[in-house]
């Protein structure tokens, strides 16, 4: 389920300017599709941030990291 290659493709699509080009040269339906995609992606990023915070703090990972740094 964790497809890093797909995330890399999305990152490249953004960084290359292809998404901006598609938006600027697309018809209204394409522009709406791009905006809906970006909105969904931002919603998922918010969820990922909340989940990562919960996993780190509730999962004891923070204490484990603190303990590891204390041993140095």
Tab-separated table of N, CA and C in Angstrom:
chain	number	residue	atom	x	y	z
A	1	UNK	N	0.816	-1.196	0.000
A	1	UNK	CA	0.000	0.000	0.000
A	1	UNK	C	0.860	1.259	0.000
A	2	UNK	N	2.049	1.183	0.545
A	2	UNK	CA	2.931	2.352	0.570
A	2	UNK	C	3.750	2.392	-0.720
A	3	UNK	N	3.258	3.120	-1.691
A	3	UNK	CA	3.863	3.154	-3.025
A	3	UNK	C	4.690	4.433	-3.183
A	4	UNK	N	5.952	4.334	-2.808
A	4	UNK	CA	6.838	5.491	-2.870
A	4	UNK	C	7.078	5.945	-4.314
A	5	UNK	N	7.066	5.011	-5.249
A	5	UNK	CA	7.281	5.367	-6.650
A	5	UNK	C	6.162	6.287	-7.147
A	6	UNK	N	4.941	6.020	-6.705
A	6	UNK	CA	3.821	6.871	-7.113
A	6	UNK	C	3.968	8.276	-6.522
A	7	UNK	N	4.367	8.358	-5.274
A	7	UNK	CA	4.599	9.679	-4.668
A	7	UNK	C	5.718	10.421	-5.396
A	8	UNK	N	6.751	9.696	-5.796
A	8	UNK	CA	7.841	10.316	-6.553
A	8	UNK	C	7.344	10.862	-7.884
A	9	UNK	N	6.437	10.136	-8.543
A	9	UNK	CA	5.868	10.604	-9.818
A	9	UNK	C	5.060	11.878	-9.611
A	10	UNK	N	4.281	11.924	-8.546
A	10	UNK	CA	3.499	13.133	-8.248
A	10	UNK	C	4.438	14.300	-7.972
A	11	UNK	N	5.472	14.060	-7.171
A	11	UNK	CA	6.443	15.113	-6.866
A	11	UNK	C	7.094	15.632	-8.146
A	12	UNK	N	7.442	14.737	-9.041
A	12	UNK	CA	8.071	15.135	-10.303
A	12	UNK	C	7.093	15.922	-11.174
A	13	UNK	N	5.833	15.503	-11.185
A	13	UNK	CA	4.783	16.196	-11.946
A	13	UNK	C	4.638	17.634	-11.459
A	14	UNK	N	4.721	17.825	-10.154
A	14	UNK	CA	4.643	19.163	-9.585
A	14	UNK	C	5.910	19.959	-9.910
A	15	UNK	N	7.073	19.374	-9.610
A	15	UNK	CA	8.354	20.080	-9.741
A	15	UNK	C	8.680	20.444	-11.188
A	16	UNK	N	8.253	19.616	-12.123
A	16	UNK	CA	8.576	19.849	-13.530
A	16	UNK	C	7.796	21.005	-14.138
A	17	UNK	N	6.725	21.395	-13.455
A	17	UNK	CA	5.867	22.430	-14.017
A	17	UNK	C	4.769	21.873	-14.903
A	18	UNK	N	4.741	20.554	-15.064
A	18	UNK	CA	3.729	19.942	-15.926
A	18	UNK	C	2.314	20.150	-15.391
A	19	UNK	N	2.144	20.086	-14.074
A	19	UNK	CA	0.813	20.312	-13.524
A	19	UNK	C	0.367	21.739	-13.809
A	20	UNK	N	1.245	22.699	-13.581
A	20	UNK	CA	0.912	24.097	-13.853
A	20	UNK	C	0.583	24.293	-15.334
A	21	UNK	N	1.365	23.657	-16.208
A	21	UNK	CA	1.110	23.745	-17.651
A	21	UNK	C	-0.250	23.152	-17.982
A	22	UNK	N	-0.529	21.970	-17.434
A	22	UNK	CA	-1.823	21.327	-17.685
A	22	UNK	C	-2.972	22.209	-17.212
A	23	UNK	N	-2.786	22.858	-16.058
A	23	UNK	CA	-3.829	23.744	-15.540
A	23	UNK	C	-4.015	24.946	-16.457
A	24	UNK	N	-2.922	25.581	-16.815
A	24	UNK	CA	-2.996	26.796	-17.633
A	24	UNK	C	-3.560	26.539	-19.024
A	25	UNK	N	-3.300	25.365	-19.562
A	25	UNK	CA	-3.721	25.069	-20.933
A	25	UNK	C	-4.911	24.121	-21.011
A	26	UNK	N	-5.431	23.731	-19.874
A	26	UNK	CA	-6.550	22.805	-19.868
A	26	UNK	C	-7.886	23.521	-20.002
A	27	UNK	N	-8.888	22.756	-20.379
A	27	UNK	CA	-10.232	23.318	-20.417
A	27	UNK	C	-10.779	23.396	-18.991
A	28	UNK	N	-11.952	23.941	-18.839
A	28	UNK	CA	-12.518	24.160	-17.503
A	28	UNK	C	-12.666	22.856	-16.731
A	29	UNK	N	-13.062	21.792	-17.389
A	29	UNK	CA	-13.220	20.498	-16.705
A	29	UNK	C	-11.882	20.003	-16.180
A	30	UNK	N	-10.833	20.156	-16.967
A	30	UNK	CA	-9.498	19.721	-16.547
A	30	UNK	C	-9.013	20.559	-15.358
A	31	UNK	N	-9.255	21.856	-15.416
A	31	UNK	CA	-8.850	22.722	-14.307
A	31	UNK	C	-9.572	22.336	-13.014
A	32	UNK	N	-10.856	22.076	-13.112
A	32	UNK	CA	-11.615	21.668	-11.932
A	32	UNK	C	-11.098	20.337	-11.393
A	33	UNK	N	-10.747	19.426	-12.300
A	33	UNK	CA	-10.196	18.135	-11.894
A	33	UNK	C	-8.870	18.305	-11.154
A	34	UNK	N	-8.021	19.176	-11.670
A	34	UNK	CA	-6.728	19.439	-11.022
A	34	UNK	C	-6.933	20.050	-9.642
A	35	UNK	N	-7.822	21.026	-9.545
A	35	UNK	CA	-8.075	21.658	-8.248
A	35	UNK	C	-8.665	20.668	-7.246
A	36	UNK	N	-9.561	19.799	-7.698
A	36	UNK	CA	-10.141	18.787	-6.814
A	36	UNK	C	-9.064	17.809	-6.353
A	37	UNK	N	-8.165	17.434	-7.248
A	37	UNK	CA	-7.063	16.534	-6.906
A	37	UNK	C	-6.161	17.166	-5.848
A	38	UNK	N	-5.797	18.435	-6.069
A	38	UNK	CA	-4.927	19.125	-5.116
A	38	UNK	C	-5.609	19.292	-3.760
A	39	UNK	N	-6.899	19.576	-3.762
A	39	UNK	CA	-7.622	19.699	-2.497
A	39	UNK	C	-7.631	18.377	-1.745
A	40	UNK	N	-7.865	17.284	-2.464
A	40	UNK	CA	-7.850	15.946	-1.836
A	40	UNK	C	-6.458	15.646	-1.286
A	41	UNK	N	-5.433	15.978	-2.048
A	41	UNK	CA	-4.058	15.738	-1.614
A	41	UNK	C	-3.734	16.534	-0.351
A	42	UNK	N	-4.183	17.775	-0.292
A	42	UNK	CA	-3.948	18.592	0.907
A	42	UNK	C	-4.710	18.034	2.107
A	43	UNK	N	-5.921	17.540	1.893
A	43	UNK	CA	-6.679	16.903	2.977
A	43	UNK	C	-5.941	15.667	3.487
A	44	UNK	N	-5.404	14.870	2.561
A	44	UNK	CA	-4.645	13.684	2.958
A	44	UNK	C	-3.370	14.067	3.703
A	45	UNK	N	-2.731	15.157	3.288
A	45	UNK	CA	-1.523	15.616	3.984
A	45	UNK	C	-1.854	16.013	5.418
A	46	UNK	N	-2.987	16.679	5.612
A	46	UNK	CA	-3.416	17.028	6.972
A	46	UNK	C	-3.658	15.773	7.804
A	47	UNK	N	-4.310	14.779	7.205
A	47	UNK	CA	-4.560	13.518	7.906
A	47	UNK	C	-3.254	12.811	8.229
A	48	UNK	N	-2.314	12.821	7.291
A	48	UNK	CA	-1.019	12.176	7.502
A	48	UNK	C	-0.263	12.849	8.640
A	49	UNK	N	-0.323	14.165	8.698
A	49	UNK	CA	0.342	14.902	9.764
A	49	UNK	C	-0.247	14.531	11.124
A	50	UNK	N	-1.569	14.504	11.214
A	50	UNK	CA	-2.227	14.136	12.468
A	50	UNK	C	-1.893	12.700	12.862
A	51	UNK	N	-1.909	11.806	11.889
A	51	UNK	CA	-1.613	10.400	12.170
A	51	UNK	C	-0.168	10.223	12.620
A	52	UNK	N	0.753	10.879	11.938
A	52	UNK	CA	2.164	10.767	12.314
A	52	UNK	C	2.373	11.269	13.740
A	53	UNK	N	1.718	12.357	14.078
A	53	UNK	CA	1.836	12.897	15.437
A	53	UNK	C	1.322	11.898	16.459
A	54	UNK	N	0.153	11.312	16.183
A	54	UNK	CA	-0.402	10.319	17.111
A	54	UNK	C	0.511	9.104	17.231
A	55	UNK	N	1.013	8.621	16.104
A	55	UNK	CA	1.872	7.436	16.134
A	55	UNK	C	3.157	7.702	16.911
A	56	UNK	N	3.720	8.859	16.715
A	56	UNK	CA	4.982	9.185	17.396
A	56	UNK	C	4.771	9.357	18.892
A	57	UNK	N	3.768	10.122	19.271
A	57	UNK	CA	3.585	10.429	20.685
A	57	UNK	C	2.894	9.311	21.456
A	58	UNK	N	1.893	8.671	20.885
A	58	UNK	CA	1.186	7.609	21.595
A	58	UNK	C	1.916	6.281	21.492
A	59	UNK	N	2.671	6.109	20.445
A	59	UNK	CA	3.359	4.854	20.244
A	59	UNK	C	4.644	4.732	21.031
A	60	UNK	N	4.994	5.757	21.747
A	60	UNK	CA	6.199	5.717	22.550
A	60	UNK	C	7.462	5.942	21.742
A	61	UNK	N	7.321	6.268	20.480
A	61	UNK	CA	8.499	6.476	19.652
A	61	UNK	C	9.304	7.664	20.159
A	62	UNK	N	8.612	8.677	20.634
A	62	UNK	CA	9.308	9.853	21.144
A	62	UNK	C	10.186	9.493	22.335
A	63	UNK	N	9.651	8.667	23.238
A	63	UNK	CA	10.447	8.252	24.393
A	63	UNK	C	11.642	7.406	23.937
A	64	UNK	N	11.422	6.567	22.939
A	64	UNK	CA	12.510	5.752	22.412
A	64	UNK	C	13.604	6.595	21.795
A	65	UNK	N	13.207	7.623	21.069
A	65	UNK	CA	14.190	8.522	20.474
A	65	UNK	C	14.923	9.306	21.551
A	66	UNK	N	14.198	9.739	22.557
A	66	UNK	CA	14.831	10.467	23.664
A	66	UNK	C	15.815	9.588	24.395
A	67	UNK	N	15.445	8.327	24.601
A	67	UNK	CA	16.347	7.388	25.266
A	67	UNK	C	17.581	7.116	24.459
A	68	UNK	N	17.423	7.038	23.132
A	68	UNK	CA	18.563	6.789	22.259
A	68	UNK	C	19.531	7.960	22.288
A	69	UNK	N	18.991	9.182	22.341
A	69	UNK	CA	19.878	10.351	22.378
A	69	UNK	C	20.557	10.503	23.720
A	70	UNK	N	19.929	9.995	24.791
A	70	UNK	CA	20.541	10.051	26.116
A	70	UNK	C	21.735	9.116	26.223
A	71	UNK	N	21.738	8.047	25.419
A	71	UNK	CA	22.796	7.047	25.483
A	71	UNK	C	24.044	7.473	24.729
A	72	UNK	N	23.957	8.545	23.966
A	72	UNK	CA	25.115	8.983	23.169
A	72	UNK	C	26.152	9.656	24.009
